[in-house]
């Protein structure tokens, strides 16, 4: 019984540290974050944090991998859903990811920074090429091109436009908010409006008039 309780406590402490690390790393990035910042966020002493994770670099690697794997896995499910059309996939991506980023607003900049700093490492760790190139989404896109339902033959333009329309406003959030003196909730309302507009814009950009 005592051993079991000890294991549960250990798992709880480890999760507490990881949650605190996400909060701090998302806001400050790797370089600006100190292990002491994470310990303070977790409400633990520095020695205990070092006992669990040894170094800031190791903890950052875990957080970065979990963040990217979670992001990629969720989009993989959407892209490979055989029951949804291409148009429905656009709607789902817009809705799901805008809702997700509203809850985790620091993630886009965090991901962008790590893509810029270590693109090769990320490609080795995450099978992005396979996920995209072998997806149901690509098959549906190529079929639509063949039927002349879509005017753009390169699926990357399609994906880049969807992701750009969803993610870029969050990256440019300080500028957008400052330009119209928006509060955070007003900005979030603006983003919720985009969930309905993005599929319309994508359809207008890529379908035959």
mmCIF file of C-alpha atoms in Angstrom:
data_model
loop_
_atom_site.group_PDB
_atom_site.id
_atom_site.type_symbol
_atom_site.label_atom_id
_atom_site.label_comp_id
_atom_site.label_asym_id
_atom_site.label_seq_id
_atom_site.Cartn_x
_atom_site.Cartn_y
_atom_site.Cartn_z
ATOM 1 C CA UNK A 1 0.000 0.000 0.000
ATOM 2 C CA UNK A 2 2.807 2.383 0.960
ATOM 3 C CA UNK A 3 4.685 1.668 -2.264
ATOM 4 C CA UNK A 4 1.568 2.314 -4.344
ATOM 5 C CA UNK A 5 0.903 5.617 -2.584
ATOM 6 C CA UNK A 6 4.530 6.629 -3.109
ATOM 7 C CA UNK A 7 4.299 5.936 -6.855
ATOM 8 C CA UNK A 8 1.103 7.968 -7.117
ATOM 9 C CA UNK A 9 2.761 10.870 -5.308
ATOM 10 C CA UNK A 10 5.806 10.673 -7.593
ATOM 11 C CA UNK A 11 3.643 10.701 -10.725
ATOM 12 C CA UNK A 12 1.659 13.642 -9.368
ATOM 13 C CA UNK A 13 4.815 15.642 -8.638
ATOM 14 C CA UNK A 14 6.277 14.889 -12.065
ATOM 15 C CA UNK A 15 3.065 16.028 -13.763
ATOM 16 C CA UNK A 16 3.023 19.166 -11.622
ATOM 17 C CA UNK A 17 6.547 20.033 -12.782
ATOM 18 C CA UNK A 18 5.682 19.379 -16.428
ATOM 19 C CA UNK A 19 2.567 21.571 -16.216
ATOM 20 C CA UNK A 20 4.612 24.387 -14.685
ATOM 21 C CA UNK A 21 7.335 23.924 -17.312
ATOM 22 C CA UNK A 22 4.788 24.240 -20.121
ATOM 23 C CA UNK A 23 3.486 27.493 -18.672
ATOM 24 C CA UNK A 24 6.957 29.020 -18.341
ATOM 25 C CA UNK A 25 8.489 27.674 -21.557
ATOM 26 C CA UNK A 26 5.476 28.767 -23.614
ATOM 27 C CA UNK A 27 5.803 32.311 -22.294
ATOM 28 C CA UNK A 28 9.585 32.717 -22.163
ATOM 29 C CA UNK A 29 11.086 30.096 -24.447
ATOM 30 C CA UNK A 30 14.102 27.971 -23.591
ATOM 31 C CA UNK A 31 16.827 30.607 -23.272
ATOM 32 C CA UNK A 32 14.975 33.054 -21.020
ATOM 33 C CA UNK A 33 13.624 30.359 -18.702
ATOM 34 C CA UNK A 34 15.488 29.442 -15.519
ATOM 35 C CA UNK A 35 14.914 26.166 -13.684
ATOM 36 C CA UNK A 36 14.160 28.330 -10.672
ATOM 37 C CA UNK A 37 11.262 29.907 -12.627
ATOM 38 C CA UNK A 38 9.771 26.457 -13.211
ATOM 39 C CA UNK A 39 10.254 25.434 -9.580
ATOM 40 C CA UNK A 40 8.512 28.606 -8.402
ATOM 41 C CA UNK A 41 5.632 28.074 -10.863
ATOM 42 C CA UNK A 42 5.245 24.511 -9.579
ATOM 43 C CA UNK A 43 5.495 25.574 -5.934
ATOM 44 C CA UNK A 44 8.418 23.189 -5.361
ATOM 45 C CA UNK A 45 12.025 23.584 -4.318
ATOM 46 C CA UNK A 46 14.759 23.599 -6.951
ATOM 47 C CA UNK A 47 16.438 20.456 -5.624
ATOM 48 C CA UNK A 48 13.247 18.430 -6.122
ATOM 49 C CA UNK A 49 12.861 19.664 -9.695
ATOM 50 C CA UNK A 50 16.466 18.714 -10.470
ATOM 51 C CA UNK A 51 15.921 15.299 -8.908
ATOM 52 C CA UNK A 52 13.052 14.571 -11.300
ATOM 53 C CA UNK A 53 14.415 16.042 -14.527
ATOM 54 C CA UNK A 54 18.157 16.638 -14.036
ATOM 55 C CA UNK A 55 18.367 19.595 -16.406
ATOM 56 C CA UNK A 56 16.370 22.357 -18.040
ATOM 57 C CA UNK A 57 17.325 20.986 -21.467
ATOM 58 C CA UNK A 58 15.883 17.548 -20.727
ATOM 59 C CA UNK A 59 12.639 19.022 -19.412
ATOM 60 C CA UNK A 60 12.378 21.337 -22.420
ATOM 61 C CA UNK A 61 12.890 18.397 -24.801
ATOM 62 C CA UNK A 62 10.000 16.540 -23.142
ATOM 63 C CA UNK A 63 7.666 19.558 -23.264
ATOM 64 C CA UNK A 64 8.551 20.394 -26.864
ATOM 65 C CA UNK A 65 8.051 16.809 -28.048
ATOM 66 C CA UNK A 66 4.723 16.419 -26.230
ATOM 67 C CA UNK A 67 3.485 19.740 -27.651
ATOM 68 C CA UNK A 68 4.404 18.875 -31.234
ATOM 69 C CA UNK A 69 3.222 15.270 -31.036
ATOM 70 C CA UNK A 70 -0.120 16.416 -29.613
ATOM 71 C CA UNK A 71 -0.504 19.034 -32.343
ATOM 72 C CA UNK A 72 0.483 16.666 -35.169
ATOM 73 C CA UNK A 73 -1.569 13.723 -33.886
ATOM 74 C CA UNK A 74 -4.726 15.814 -33.696
ATOM 75 C CA UNK A 75 -4.350 17.136 -37.239
ATOM 76 C CA UNK A 76 -3.508 13.615 -38.457
ATOM 77 C CA UNK A 77 -6.901 12.404 -37.228
ATOM 78 C CA UNK A 78 -8.640 15.196 -39.135
ATOM 79 C CA UNK A 79 -6.678 14.669 -42.365
ATOM 80 C CA UNK A 80 -7.316 10.908 -42.367
ATOM 81 C CA UNK A 81 -11.033 10.937 -41.626
ATOM 82 C CA UNK A 82 -12.640 9.176 -44.587
ATOM 83 C CA UNK A 83 -16.129 10.222 -43.479
ATOM 84 C CA UNK A 84 -15.538 13.961 -43.922
ATOM 85 C CA UNK A 85 -15.221 15.838 -47.215
ATOM 86 C CA UNK A 86 -12.418 18.252 -48.067
ATOM 87 C CA UNK A 87 -14.710 21.162 -47.258
ATOM 88 C CA UNK A 88 -15.661 19.649 -43.905
ATOM 89 C CA UNK A 89 -11.998 19.117 -43.038
ATOM 90 C CA UNK A 90 -11.364 22.832 -43.526
ATOM 91 C CA UNK A 91 -14.272 23.650 -41.210
ATOM 92 C CA UNK A 92 -13.024 21.221 -38.549
ATOM 93 C CA UNK A 93 -9.425 22.483 -38.691
ATOM 94 C CA UNK A 94 -10.557 26.107 -38.371
ATOM 95 C CA UNK A 95 -12.944 25.414 -35.507
ATOM 96 C CA UNK A 96 -10.779 23.017 -33.540
ATOM 97 C CA UNK A 97 -7.530 24.931 -33.739
ATOM 98 C CA UNK A 98 -8.972 28.360 -33.068
ATOM 99 C CA UNK A 99 -10.681 26.989 -29.950
ATOM 100 C CA UNK A 100 -7.448 25.238 -28.939
ATOM 101 C CA UNK A 101 -5.229 28.308 -29.386
ATOM 102 C CA UNK A 102 -7.680 30.558 -27.537
ATOM 103 C CA UNK A 103 -7.139 28.231 -24.560
ATOM 104 C CA UNK A 104 -3.357 27.986 -25.134
ATOM 105 C CA UNK A 105 -2.432 31.363 -26.715
ATOM 106 C CA UNK A 106 1.324 30.987 -26.195
ATOM 107 C CA UNK A 107 1.637 27.812 -28.290
ATOM 108 C CA UNK A 108 1.843 29.330 -31.830
ATOM 109 C CA UNK A 109 4.890 31.492 -31.003
ATOM 110 C CA UNK A 110 6.464 28.598 -29.094
ATOM 111 C CA UNK A 111 6.039 26.243 -32.061
ATOM 112 C CA UNK A 112 7.207 28.861 -34.561
ATOM 113 C CA UNK A 113 10.353 29.535 -32.531
ATOM 114 C CA UNK A 114 11.250 25.857 -32.316
ATOM 115 C CA UNK A 115 10.573 25.281 -36.030
ATOM 116 C CA UNK A 116 12.959 28.128 -36.798
ATOM 117 C CA UNK A 117 15.620 26.972 -34.314
ATOM 118 C CA UNK A 118 15.588 23.253 -35.049
ATOM 119 C CA UNK A 119 13.712 22.305 -38.247
ATOM 120 C CA UNK A 120 15.800 19.205 -39.023
ATOM 121 C CA UNK A 121 15.425 17.832 -35.513
ATOM 122 C CA UNK A 122 11.666 18.246 -35.659
ATOM 123 C CA UNK A 123 11.399 16.497 -39.034
ATOM 124 C CA UNK A 124 13.365 13.545 -37.649
ATOM 125 C CA UNK A 125 11.174 13.362 -34.564
ATOM 126 C CA UNK A 126 7.834 13.857 -36.293
ATOM 127 C CA UNK A 127 6.821 12.056 -39.522
ATOM 128 C CA UNK A 128 5.247 15.187 -41.020
ATOM 129 C CA UNK A 129 5.952 14.214 -44.637
ATOM 130 C CA UNK A 130 4.267 10.833 -44.261
ATOM 131 C CA UNK A 131 1.311 12.282 -42.359
ATOM 132 C CA UNK A 132 0.567 14.783 -45.123
ATOM 133 C CA UNK A 133 1.560 12.863 -48.260
ATOM 134 C CA UNK A 134 -0.225 9.643 -47.306
ATOM 135 C CA UNK A 135 -3.358 11.256 -45.907
ATOM 136 C CA UNK A 136 -6.963 10.932 -47.039
ATOM 137 C CA UNK A 137 -6.876 14.735 -47.327
ATOM 138 C CA UNK A 138 -4.272 14.584 -50.130
ATOM 139 C CA UNK A 139 -6.256 11.921 -51.991
ATOM 140 C CA UNK A 140 -9.421 14.022 -51.747
ATOM 141 C CA UNK A 141 -7.547 17.117 -52.863
ATOM 142 C CA UNK A 142 -6.017 15.399 -55.924
ATOM 143 C CA UNK A 143 -9.403 13.946 -56.853
ATOM 144 C CA UNK A 144 -10.949 17.421 -56.662
ATOM 145 C CA UNK A 145 -8.158 18.790 -58.876
ATOM 146 C CA UNK A 146 -8.697 15.980 -61.386
ATOM 147 C CA UNK A 147 -12.407 16.777 -61.502
ATOM 148 C CA UNK A 148 -11.502 20.479 -61.915
ATOM 149 C CA UNK A 149 -13.357 21.350 -58.715
ATOM 150 C CA UNK A 150 -10.184 23.042 -57.429
ATOM 151 C CA UNK A 151 -8.092 25.390 -59.543
ATOM 152 C CA UNK A 152 -4.802 25.086 -57.584
ATOM 153 C CA UNK A 153 -2.967 21.801 -58.203
ATOM 154 C CA UNK A 154 -0.480 22.076 -55.327
ATOM 155 C CA UNK A 155 -1.967 20.856 -52.014
ATOM 156 C CA UNK A 156 0.712 22.715 -50.047
ATOM 157 C CA UNK A 157 -0.818 26.047 -51.057
ATOM 158 C CA UNK A 158 -4.139 24.756 -49.767
ATOM 159 C CA UNK A 159 -2.668 23.681 -46.418
ATOM 160 C CA UNK A 160 -0.551 26.811 -46.019
ATOM 161 C CA UNK A 161 -3.561 29.037 -46.565
ATOM 162 C CA UNK A 162 -5.656 27.155 -43.996
ATOM 163 C CA UNK A 163 -2.905 27.174 -41.360
ATOM 164 C CA UNK A 164 -1.964 30.779 -42.125
ATOM 165 C CA UNK A 165 -5.538 31.991 -41.758
ATOM 166 C CA UNK A 166 -5.902 30.114 -38.462
ATOM 167 C CA UNK A 167 -2.520 30.685 -36.828
ATOM 168 C CA UNK A 168 -1.120 34.018 -38.056
ATOM 169 C CA UNK A 169 -3.621 36.287 -36.237
ATOM 170 C CA UNK A 170 -2.525 34.704 -32.933
ATOM 171 C CA UNK A 171 1.133 35.338 -33.765
ATOM 172 C CA UNK A 172 0.316 38.954 -34.656
ATOM 173 C CA UNK A 173 -2.046 39.293 -31.674
ATOM 174 C CA UNK A 174 -0.256 42.251 -29.970
ATOM 175 C CA UNK A 175 -0.303 44.267 -33.214
ATOM 176 C CA UNK A 176 -3.938 43.424 -33.985
ATOM 177 C CA UNK A 177 -5.077 44.231 -30.455
ATOM 178 C CA UNK A 178 -3.054 47.443 -30.384
ATOM 179 C CA UNK A 179 -4.339 48.657 -33.741
ATOM 180 C CA UNK A 180 -7.944 48.728 -32.500
ATOM 181 C CA UNK A 181 -7.405 48.941 -28.720
ATOM 182 C CA UNK A 182 -8.939 45.497 -28.286
ATOM 183 C CA UNK A 183 -9.123 43.664 -24.975
ATOM 184 C CA UNK A 184 -8.278 39.939 -24.945
ATOM 185 C CA UNK A 185 -11.922 38.834 -24.974
ATOM 186 C CA UNK A 186 -12.722 41.110 -27.913
ATOM 187 C CA UNK A 187 -9.783 39.591 -29.811
ATOM 188 C CA UNK A 188 -11.014 36.087 -28.971
ATOM 189 C CA UNK A 189 -14.495 37.006 -30.218
ATOM 190 C CA UNK A 190 -12.895 38.155 -33.472
ATOM 191 C CA UNK A 191 -11.149 34.787 -33.766
ATOM 192 C CA UNK A 192 -14.382 32.916 -33.094
ATOM 193 C CA UNK A 193 -15.932 34.819 -36.013
ATOM 194 C CA UNK A 194 -13.091 33.519 -38.212
ATOM 195 C CA UNK A 195 -14.158 29.918 -37.590
ATOM 196 C CA UNK A 196 -17.111 30.509 -39.919
ATOM 197 C CA UNK A 197 -15.294 32.813 -42.344
ATOM 198 C CA UNK A 198 -12.160 30.738 -43.044
ATOM 199 C CA UNK A 199 -13.966 27.889 -44.875
ATOM 200 C CA UNK A 200 -15.752 30.491 -47.038
ATOM 201 C CA UNK A 201 -12.471 32.241 -47.892
ATOM 202 C CA UNK A 202 -10.695 28.968 -48.676
ATOM 203 C CA UNK A 203 -13.500 27.844 -50.950
ATOM 204 C CA UNK A 204 -13.440 31.195 -52.772
ATOM 205 C CA UNK A 205 -9.658 30.997 -53.236
ATOM 206 C CA UNK A 206 -9.457 27.493 -54.611
ATOM 207 C CA UNK A 207 -12.681 26.551 -56.304
ATOM 208 C CA UNK A 208 -13.751 27.295 -59.848
ATOM 209 C CA UNK A 209 -15.889 30.409 -60.196
#
